[in-house]
Short mmCIF file of C-alpha atoms in Angstrom, two decimals:
data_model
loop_
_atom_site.label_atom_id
_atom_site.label_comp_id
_atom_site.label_asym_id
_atom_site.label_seq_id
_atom_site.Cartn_x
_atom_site.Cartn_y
_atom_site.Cartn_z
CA UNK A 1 -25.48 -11.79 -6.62
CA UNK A 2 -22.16 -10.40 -4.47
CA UNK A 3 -19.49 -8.27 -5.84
CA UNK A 4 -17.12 -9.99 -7.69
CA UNK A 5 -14.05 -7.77 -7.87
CA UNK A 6 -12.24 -7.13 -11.30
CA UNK A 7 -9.09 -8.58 -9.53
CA UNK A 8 -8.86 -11.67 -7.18
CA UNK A 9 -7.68 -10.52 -4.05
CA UNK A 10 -7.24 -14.24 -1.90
CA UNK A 11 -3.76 -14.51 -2.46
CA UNK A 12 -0.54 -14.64 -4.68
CA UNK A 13 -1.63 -14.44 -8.48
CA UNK A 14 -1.64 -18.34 -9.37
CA UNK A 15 -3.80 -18.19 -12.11
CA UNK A 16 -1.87 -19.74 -15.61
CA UNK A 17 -2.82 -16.42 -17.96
CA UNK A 18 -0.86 -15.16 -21.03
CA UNK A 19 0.07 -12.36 -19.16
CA UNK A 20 0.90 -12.49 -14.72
CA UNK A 21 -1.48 -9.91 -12.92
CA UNK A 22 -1.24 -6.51 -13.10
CA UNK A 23 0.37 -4.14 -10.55
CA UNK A 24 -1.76 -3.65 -7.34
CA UNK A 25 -2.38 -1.11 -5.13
CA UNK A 26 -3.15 -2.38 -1.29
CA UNK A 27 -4.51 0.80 1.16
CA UNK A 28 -4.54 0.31 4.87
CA UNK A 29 -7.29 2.46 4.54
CA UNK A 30 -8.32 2.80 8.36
CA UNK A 31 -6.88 6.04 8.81
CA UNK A 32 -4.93 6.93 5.38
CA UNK A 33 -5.60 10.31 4.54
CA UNK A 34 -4.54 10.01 0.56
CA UNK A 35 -7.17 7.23 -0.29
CA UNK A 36 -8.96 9.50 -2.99
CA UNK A 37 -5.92 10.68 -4.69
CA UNK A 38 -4.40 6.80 -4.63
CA UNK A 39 -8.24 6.24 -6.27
CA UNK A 40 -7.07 9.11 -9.02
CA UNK A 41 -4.02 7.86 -9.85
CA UNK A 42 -5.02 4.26 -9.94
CA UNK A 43 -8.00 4.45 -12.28
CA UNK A 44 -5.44 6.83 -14.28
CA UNK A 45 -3.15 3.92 -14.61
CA UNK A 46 -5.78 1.53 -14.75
CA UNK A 47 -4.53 -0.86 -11.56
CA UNK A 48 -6.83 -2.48 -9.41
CA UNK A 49 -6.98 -0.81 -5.82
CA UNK A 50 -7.35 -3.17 -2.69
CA UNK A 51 -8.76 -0.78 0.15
CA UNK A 52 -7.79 -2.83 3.46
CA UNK A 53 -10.10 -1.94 6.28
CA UNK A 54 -10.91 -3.36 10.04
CA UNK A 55 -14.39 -3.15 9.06
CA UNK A 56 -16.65 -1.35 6.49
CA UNK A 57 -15.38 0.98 4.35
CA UNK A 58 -16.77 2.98 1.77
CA UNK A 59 -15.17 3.54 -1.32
CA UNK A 60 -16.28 4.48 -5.07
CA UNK A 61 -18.01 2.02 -7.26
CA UNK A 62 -15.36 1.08 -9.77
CA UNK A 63 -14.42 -2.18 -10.68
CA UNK A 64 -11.07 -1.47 -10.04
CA UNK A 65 -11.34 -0.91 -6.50
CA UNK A 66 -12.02 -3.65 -4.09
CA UNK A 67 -12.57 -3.30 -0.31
CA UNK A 68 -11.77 -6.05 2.24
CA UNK A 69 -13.20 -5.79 5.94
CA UNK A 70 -10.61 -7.99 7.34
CA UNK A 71 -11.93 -8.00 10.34
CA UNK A 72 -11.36 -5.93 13.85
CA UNK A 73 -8.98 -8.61 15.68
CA UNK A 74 -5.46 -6.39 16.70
CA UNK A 75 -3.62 -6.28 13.24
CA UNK A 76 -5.99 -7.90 11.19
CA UNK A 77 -5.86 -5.49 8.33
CA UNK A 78 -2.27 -5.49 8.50
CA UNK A 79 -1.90 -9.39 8.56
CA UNK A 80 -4.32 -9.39 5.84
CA UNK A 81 -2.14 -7.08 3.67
CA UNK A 82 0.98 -8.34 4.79
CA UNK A 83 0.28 -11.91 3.74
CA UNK A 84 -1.04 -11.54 0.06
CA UNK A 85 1.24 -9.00 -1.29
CA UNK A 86 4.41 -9.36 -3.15
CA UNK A 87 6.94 -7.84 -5.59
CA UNK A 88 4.49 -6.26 -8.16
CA UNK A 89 2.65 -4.73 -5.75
CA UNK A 90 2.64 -1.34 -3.76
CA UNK A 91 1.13 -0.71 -0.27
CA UNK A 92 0.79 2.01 1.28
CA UNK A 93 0.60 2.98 5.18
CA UNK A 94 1.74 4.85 7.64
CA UNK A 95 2.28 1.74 10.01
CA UNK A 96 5.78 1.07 10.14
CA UNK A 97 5.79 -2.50 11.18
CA UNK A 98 3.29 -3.57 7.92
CA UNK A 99 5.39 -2.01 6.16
CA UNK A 100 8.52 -3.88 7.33
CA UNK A 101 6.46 -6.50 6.55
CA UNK A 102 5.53 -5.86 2.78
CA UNK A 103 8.97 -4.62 2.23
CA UNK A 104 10.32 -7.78 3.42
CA UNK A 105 7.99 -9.54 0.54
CA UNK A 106 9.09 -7.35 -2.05
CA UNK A 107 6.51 -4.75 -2.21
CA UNK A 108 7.11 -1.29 -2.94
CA UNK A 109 6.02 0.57 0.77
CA UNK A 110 4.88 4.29 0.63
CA UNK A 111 3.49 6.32 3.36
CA UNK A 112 0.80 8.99 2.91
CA UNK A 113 3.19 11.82 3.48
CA UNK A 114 5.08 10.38 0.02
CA UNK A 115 8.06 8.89 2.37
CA UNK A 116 9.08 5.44 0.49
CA UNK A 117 10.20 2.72 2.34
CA UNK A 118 12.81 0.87 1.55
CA UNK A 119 14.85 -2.35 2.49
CA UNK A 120 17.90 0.94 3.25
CA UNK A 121 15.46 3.12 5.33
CA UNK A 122 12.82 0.16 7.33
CA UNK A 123 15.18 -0.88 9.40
CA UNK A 124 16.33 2.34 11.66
CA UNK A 125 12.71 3.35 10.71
CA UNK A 126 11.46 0.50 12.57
CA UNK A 127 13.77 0.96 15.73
CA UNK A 128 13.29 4.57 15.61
CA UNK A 129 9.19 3.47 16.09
CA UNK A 130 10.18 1.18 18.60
CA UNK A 131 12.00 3.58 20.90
CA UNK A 132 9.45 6.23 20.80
CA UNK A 133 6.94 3.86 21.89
CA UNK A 134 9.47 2.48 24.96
CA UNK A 135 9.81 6.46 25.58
CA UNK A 136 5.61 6.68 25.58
CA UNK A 137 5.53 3.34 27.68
CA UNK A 138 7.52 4.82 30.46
CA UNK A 139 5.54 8.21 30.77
CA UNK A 140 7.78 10.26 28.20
CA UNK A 141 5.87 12.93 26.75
CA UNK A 142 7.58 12.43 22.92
CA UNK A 143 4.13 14.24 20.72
CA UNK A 144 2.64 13.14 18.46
CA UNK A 145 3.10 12.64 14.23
CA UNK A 146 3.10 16.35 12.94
CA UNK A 147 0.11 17.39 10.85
CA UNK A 148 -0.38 16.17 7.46
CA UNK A 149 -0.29 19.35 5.29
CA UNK A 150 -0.89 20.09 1.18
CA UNK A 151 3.00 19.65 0.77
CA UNK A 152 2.22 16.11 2.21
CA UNK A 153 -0.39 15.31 -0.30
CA UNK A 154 1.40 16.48 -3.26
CA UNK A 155 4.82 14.79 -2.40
CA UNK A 156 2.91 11.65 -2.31
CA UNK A 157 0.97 12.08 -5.78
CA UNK A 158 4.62 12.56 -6.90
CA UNK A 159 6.18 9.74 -5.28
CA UNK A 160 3.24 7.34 -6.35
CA UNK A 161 3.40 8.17 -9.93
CA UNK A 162 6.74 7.53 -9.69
CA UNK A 163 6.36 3.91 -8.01
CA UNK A 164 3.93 2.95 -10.26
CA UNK A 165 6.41 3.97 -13.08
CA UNK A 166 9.28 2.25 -11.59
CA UNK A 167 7.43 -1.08 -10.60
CA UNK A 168 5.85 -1.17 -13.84
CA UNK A 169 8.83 -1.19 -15.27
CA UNK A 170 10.61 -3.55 -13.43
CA UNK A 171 7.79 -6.05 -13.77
CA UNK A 172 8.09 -5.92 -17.30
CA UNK A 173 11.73 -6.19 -17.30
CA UNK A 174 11.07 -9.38 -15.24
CA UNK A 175 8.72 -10.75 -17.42
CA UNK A 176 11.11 -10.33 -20.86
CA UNK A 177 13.47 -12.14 -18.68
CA UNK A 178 11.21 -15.43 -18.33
CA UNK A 179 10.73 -15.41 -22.04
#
């Protein structure tokens, strides 16, 4: 018998219950340097973590987190992320146009290094990301990211808790209101 995960992960929560589906986590796990602490934090608040890789990926035996090999076509974690998520929901990734893409749908966006982003910040993000890859295309030497350091790590524990918090509370806020 296959793994069933705790949490359908095939699309928008549909399903008539007494209460809509929890808060989820989605990881564009291929290189996301945080995935254990997002596992921490998760269990913690007991949301189910979608761990979006190109192909296999191992992660912990929990029924709370589910991984997806979505395949190794350009973008297909991203697509795969990018089309099932929505307002209760918070992904995280360092690629900035997925997370255009989920902010667009309503998702809270963080990036490893604990930088939200937000319908304010994606859009100069975005063209910022754009420009430096123009600057690369045309033989530029512009670097690369800067290192991910213990500062990083621990901003983003921070800023997660605090997403979690602040979606949570939102959701149920939204939920009172259909009552």
């Amino acid at each position: 018998m296959g793994y069933q995960p705790a949490i359908p992960t095939d699309g928008p929560m549909t399903i008539e219950t007494a209460e809509p589906a929890p808060v989820r986590i989605f990881v564009d796990a291929d290189a996301c340097p945080v995935k254990d602490e997002i596992y921490r934090v998760a269990i913690r608040h007991g949301l189910p973590v979608i761990v979006v890789a190109g192909g296999f990926i191992r992660v912990p035996e929990d029924p709370l987190i589910t991984r997806v090999a979505a395949g190794s076509g350009m973008d297909a974690a991203d697509d795969w992320i990018a089309e099932r998520t929505g307002a209760d929901d918070i992904v995280i990734t360092a690629d900035i146009p997925l997370a255009s893409r989920c902010v667009k749908a309503g998702s809270a966006v963080i990036a490893p290094n604990g930088k939200p982003f937000t319908e304010e910040s994606i859009g100069m993000t975005l063209a910022v990301r754009n420009l430096m890859t123009d600057l690369r295309s045309s033989g530029e030497v512009t670097g690369g990211p800067r290192s991910f350091t213990p500062r990083d790590r621990s901003t983003f524990l921070s800023t997660l808790d605090t997403t979690i918090r602040r979606v949570q509370r939102q959701r149920a806020a939204r939920i009172q209101q259909q009552s």
